[in-house]
mmCIF file of C-alpha atoms in Angstrom:
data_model
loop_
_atom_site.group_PDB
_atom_site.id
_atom_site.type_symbol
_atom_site.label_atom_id
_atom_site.label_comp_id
_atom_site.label_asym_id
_atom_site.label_seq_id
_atom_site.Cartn_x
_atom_site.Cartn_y
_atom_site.Cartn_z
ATOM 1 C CA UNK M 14 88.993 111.954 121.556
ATOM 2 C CA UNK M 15 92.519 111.802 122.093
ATOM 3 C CA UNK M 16 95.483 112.728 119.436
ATOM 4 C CA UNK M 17 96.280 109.546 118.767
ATOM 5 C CA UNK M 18 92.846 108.169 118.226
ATOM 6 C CA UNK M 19 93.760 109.940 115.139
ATOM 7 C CA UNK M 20 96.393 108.009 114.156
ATOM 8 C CA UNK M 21 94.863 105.057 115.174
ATOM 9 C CA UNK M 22 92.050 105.774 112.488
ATOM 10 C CA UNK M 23 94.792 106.663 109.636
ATOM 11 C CA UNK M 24 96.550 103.475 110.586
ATOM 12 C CA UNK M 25 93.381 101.677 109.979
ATOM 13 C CA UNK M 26 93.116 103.483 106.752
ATOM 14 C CA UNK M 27 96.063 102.415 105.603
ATOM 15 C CA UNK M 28 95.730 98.829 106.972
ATOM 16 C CA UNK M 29 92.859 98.712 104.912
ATOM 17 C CA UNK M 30 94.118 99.798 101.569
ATOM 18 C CA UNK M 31 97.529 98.076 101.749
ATOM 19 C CA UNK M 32 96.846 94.916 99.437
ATOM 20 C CA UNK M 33 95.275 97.528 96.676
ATOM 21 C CA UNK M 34 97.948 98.313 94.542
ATOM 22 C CA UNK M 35 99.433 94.785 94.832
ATOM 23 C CA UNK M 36 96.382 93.281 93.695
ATOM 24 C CA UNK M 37 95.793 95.955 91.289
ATOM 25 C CA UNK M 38 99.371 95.111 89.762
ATOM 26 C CA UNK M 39 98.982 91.735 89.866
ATOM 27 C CA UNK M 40 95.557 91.769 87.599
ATOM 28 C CA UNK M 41 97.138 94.230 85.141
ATOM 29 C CA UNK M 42 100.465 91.808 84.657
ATOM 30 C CA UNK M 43 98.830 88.823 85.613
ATOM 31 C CA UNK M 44 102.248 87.720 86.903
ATOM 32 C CA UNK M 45 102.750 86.799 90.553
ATOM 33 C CA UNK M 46 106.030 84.753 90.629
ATOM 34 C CA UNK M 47 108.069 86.995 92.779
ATOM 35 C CA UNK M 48 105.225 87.247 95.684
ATOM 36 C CA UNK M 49 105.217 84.975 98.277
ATOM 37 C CA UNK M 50 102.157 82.485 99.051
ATOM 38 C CA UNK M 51 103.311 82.215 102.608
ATOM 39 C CA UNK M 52 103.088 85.938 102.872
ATOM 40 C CA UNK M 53 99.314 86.006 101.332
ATOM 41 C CA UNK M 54 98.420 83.057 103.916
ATOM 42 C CA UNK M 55 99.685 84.816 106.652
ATOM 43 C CA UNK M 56 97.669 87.546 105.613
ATOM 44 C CA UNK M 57 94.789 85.668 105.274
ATOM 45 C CA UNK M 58 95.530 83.937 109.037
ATOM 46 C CA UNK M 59 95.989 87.279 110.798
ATOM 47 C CA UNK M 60 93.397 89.250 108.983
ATOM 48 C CA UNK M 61 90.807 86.306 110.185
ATOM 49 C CA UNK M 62 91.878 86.678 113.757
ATOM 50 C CA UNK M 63 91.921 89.984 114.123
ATOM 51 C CA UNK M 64 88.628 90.427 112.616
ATOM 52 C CA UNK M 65 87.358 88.141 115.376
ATOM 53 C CA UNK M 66 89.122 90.099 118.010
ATOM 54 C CA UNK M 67 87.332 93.524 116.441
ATOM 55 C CA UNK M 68 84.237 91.700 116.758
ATOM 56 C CA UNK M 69 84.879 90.507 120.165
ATOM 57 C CA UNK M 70 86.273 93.787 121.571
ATOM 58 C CA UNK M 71 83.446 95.547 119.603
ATOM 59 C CA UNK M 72 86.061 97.719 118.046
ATOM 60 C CA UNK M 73 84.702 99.502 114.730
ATOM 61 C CA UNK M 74 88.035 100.480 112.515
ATOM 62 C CA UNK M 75 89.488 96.834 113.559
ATOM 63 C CA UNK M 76 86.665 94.959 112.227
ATOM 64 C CA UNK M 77 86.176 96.886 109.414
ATOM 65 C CA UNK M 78 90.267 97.417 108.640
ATOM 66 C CA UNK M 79 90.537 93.672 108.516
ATOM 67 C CA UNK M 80 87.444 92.786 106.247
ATOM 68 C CA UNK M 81 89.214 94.753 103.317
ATOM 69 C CA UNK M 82 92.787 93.192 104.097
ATOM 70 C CA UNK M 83 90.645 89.268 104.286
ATOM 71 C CA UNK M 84 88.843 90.355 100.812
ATOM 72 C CA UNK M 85 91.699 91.977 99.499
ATOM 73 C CA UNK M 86 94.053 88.716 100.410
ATOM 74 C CA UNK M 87 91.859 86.141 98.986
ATOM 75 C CA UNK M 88 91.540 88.229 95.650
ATOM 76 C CA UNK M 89 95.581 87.320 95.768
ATOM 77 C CA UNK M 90 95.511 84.303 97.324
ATOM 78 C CA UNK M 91 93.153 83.457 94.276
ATOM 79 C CA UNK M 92 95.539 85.468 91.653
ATOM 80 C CA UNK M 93 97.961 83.034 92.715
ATOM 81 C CA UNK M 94 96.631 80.277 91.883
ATOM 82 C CA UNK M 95 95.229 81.402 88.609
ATOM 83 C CA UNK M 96 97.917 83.542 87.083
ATOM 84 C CA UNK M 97 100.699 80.782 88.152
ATOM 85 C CA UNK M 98 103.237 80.429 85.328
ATOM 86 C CA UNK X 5 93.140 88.381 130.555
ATOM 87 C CA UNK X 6 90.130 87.446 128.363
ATOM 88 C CA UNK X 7 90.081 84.500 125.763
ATOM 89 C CA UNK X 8 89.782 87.267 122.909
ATOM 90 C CA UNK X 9 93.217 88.627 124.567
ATOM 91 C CA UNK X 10 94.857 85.511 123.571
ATOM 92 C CA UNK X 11 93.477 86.287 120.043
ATOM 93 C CA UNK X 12 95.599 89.447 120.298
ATOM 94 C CA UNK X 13 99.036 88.034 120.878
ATOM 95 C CA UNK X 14 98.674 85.230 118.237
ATOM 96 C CA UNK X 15 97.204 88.300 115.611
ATOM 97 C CA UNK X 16 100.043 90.561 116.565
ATOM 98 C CA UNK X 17 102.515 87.787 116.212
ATOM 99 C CA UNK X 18 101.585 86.986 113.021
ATOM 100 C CA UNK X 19 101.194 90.240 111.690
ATOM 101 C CA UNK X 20 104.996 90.447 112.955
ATOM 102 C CA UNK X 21 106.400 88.084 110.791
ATOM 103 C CA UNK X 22 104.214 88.493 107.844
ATOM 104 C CA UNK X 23 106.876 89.603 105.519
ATOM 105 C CA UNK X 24 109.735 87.425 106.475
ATOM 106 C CA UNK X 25 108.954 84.650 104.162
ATOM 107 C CA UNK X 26 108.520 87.610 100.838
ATOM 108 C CA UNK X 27 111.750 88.868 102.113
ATOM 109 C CA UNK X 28 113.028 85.513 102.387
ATOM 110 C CA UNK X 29 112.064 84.889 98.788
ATOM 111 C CA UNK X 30 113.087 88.056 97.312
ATOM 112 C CA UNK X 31 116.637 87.384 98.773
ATOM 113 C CA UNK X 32 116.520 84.281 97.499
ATOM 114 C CA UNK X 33 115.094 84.749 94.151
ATOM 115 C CA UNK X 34 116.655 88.601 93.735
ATOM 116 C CA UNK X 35 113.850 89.066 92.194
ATOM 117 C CA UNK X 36 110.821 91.516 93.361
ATOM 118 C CA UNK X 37 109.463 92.394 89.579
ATOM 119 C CA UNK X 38 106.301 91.546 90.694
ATOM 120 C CA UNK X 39 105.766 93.427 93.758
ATOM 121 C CA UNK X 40 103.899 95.994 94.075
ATOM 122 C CA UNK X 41 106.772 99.347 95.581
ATOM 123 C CA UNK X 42 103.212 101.448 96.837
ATOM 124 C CA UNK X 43 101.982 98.294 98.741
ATOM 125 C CA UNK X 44 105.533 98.006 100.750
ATOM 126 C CA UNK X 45 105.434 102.113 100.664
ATOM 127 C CA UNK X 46 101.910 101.665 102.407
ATOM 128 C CA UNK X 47 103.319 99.159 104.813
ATOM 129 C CA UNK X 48 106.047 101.167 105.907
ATOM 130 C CA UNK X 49 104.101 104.648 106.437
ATOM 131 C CA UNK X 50 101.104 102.649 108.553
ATOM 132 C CA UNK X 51 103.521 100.352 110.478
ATOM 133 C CA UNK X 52 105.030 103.620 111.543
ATOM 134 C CA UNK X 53 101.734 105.550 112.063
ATOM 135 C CA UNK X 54 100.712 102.166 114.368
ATOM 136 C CA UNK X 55 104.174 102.275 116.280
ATOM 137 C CA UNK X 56 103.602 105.974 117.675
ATOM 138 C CA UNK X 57 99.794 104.691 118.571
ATOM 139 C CA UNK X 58 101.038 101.662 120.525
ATOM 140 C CA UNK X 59 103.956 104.206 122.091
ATOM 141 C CA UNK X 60 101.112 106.542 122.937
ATOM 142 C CA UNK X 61 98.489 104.118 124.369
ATOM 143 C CA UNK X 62 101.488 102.208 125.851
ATOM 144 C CA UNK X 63 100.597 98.760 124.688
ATOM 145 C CA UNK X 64 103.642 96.446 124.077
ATOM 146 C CA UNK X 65 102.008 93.899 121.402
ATOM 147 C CA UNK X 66 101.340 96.764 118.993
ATOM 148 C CA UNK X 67 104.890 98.286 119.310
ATOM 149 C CA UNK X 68 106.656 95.136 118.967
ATOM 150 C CA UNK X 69 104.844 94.081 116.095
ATOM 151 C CA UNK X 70 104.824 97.051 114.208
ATOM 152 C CA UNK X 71 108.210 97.393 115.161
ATOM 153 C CA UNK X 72 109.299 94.093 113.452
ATOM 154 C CA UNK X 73 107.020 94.696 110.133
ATOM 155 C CA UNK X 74 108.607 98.131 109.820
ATOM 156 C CA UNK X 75 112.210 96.405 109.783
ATOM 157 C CA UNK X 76 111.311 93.732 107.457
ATOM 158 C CA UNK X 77 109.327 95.988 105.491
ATOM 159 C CA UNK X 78 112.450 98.659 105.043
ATOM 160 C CA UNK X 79 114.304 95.757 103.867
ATOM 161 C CA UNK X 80 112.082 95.034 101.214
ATOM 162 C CA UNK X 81 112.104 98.680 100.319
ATOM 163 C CA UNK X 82 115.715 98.273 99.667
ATOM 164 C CA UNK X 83 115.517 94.934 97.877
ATOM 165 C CA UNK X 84 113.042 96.955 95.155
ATOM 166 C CA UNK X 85 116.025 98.957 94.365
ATOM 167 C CA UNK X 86 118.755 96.642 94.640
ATOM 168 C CA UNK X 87 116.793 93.713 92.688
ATOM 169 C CA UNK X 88 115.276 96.344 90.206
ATOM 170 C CA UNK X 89 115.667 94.599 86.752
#
């Protein structure tokens, strides 16, 4: 394994865990005025296609990095829509 | 190039300019109350960790689109502090 196949495993990490504390502060204010809907659907979009490409490349840490950003996403995609003022 | 490579390029495009419309909004709005600083903090430290992985496997896609988020993302860094109610 090479040095950076290290970082590529943190970066997945981190990929992974991004939408946590957003969706965390979201359910604990139940206010989502400032975020941007556009951002969480572009989320969603990308998320979906890389997850595909993991899964066609056979690639571990991408599929698995982008089924917690989808999941993560939809839980604010979904906040949204039900904490809308 | 493989029909899954195509899949690359339009994921690492959109990953790109996934936070140009909550920048966009939080310029417009001056308002980021609701977002979360640790998600943007998160953002920032893997969009850096996934530049020096595309600079070290040499692969263009992933250092131009971490590139990009890590710009936009800085900027919404400094929009926490300069919008901070």
């Amino acid at each position: 394994m090479h040095w950076y196949d290290y970082l590529g495993y943190l970066g997945s990490f981190l990929t992974s865990i991004t939408f946590v504390p957003q969706v965390y502060k979201a359910w604990q204010t139940k206010s989502v005025g400032d975020l941007s809907k556009w951002m969480v659907l572009i989320v969603i979009a990308s998320a979906g296609i890389w997850l595909v490409y993991g899964i066609a490349i056979e690639s571990g840490p991408v599929m698995v990095a982008n089924t917690v950003v989808l999941i993560f996403a939809l839980v604010l995609l979904y906040f949204t829509y039900r904490f809308k003022s």
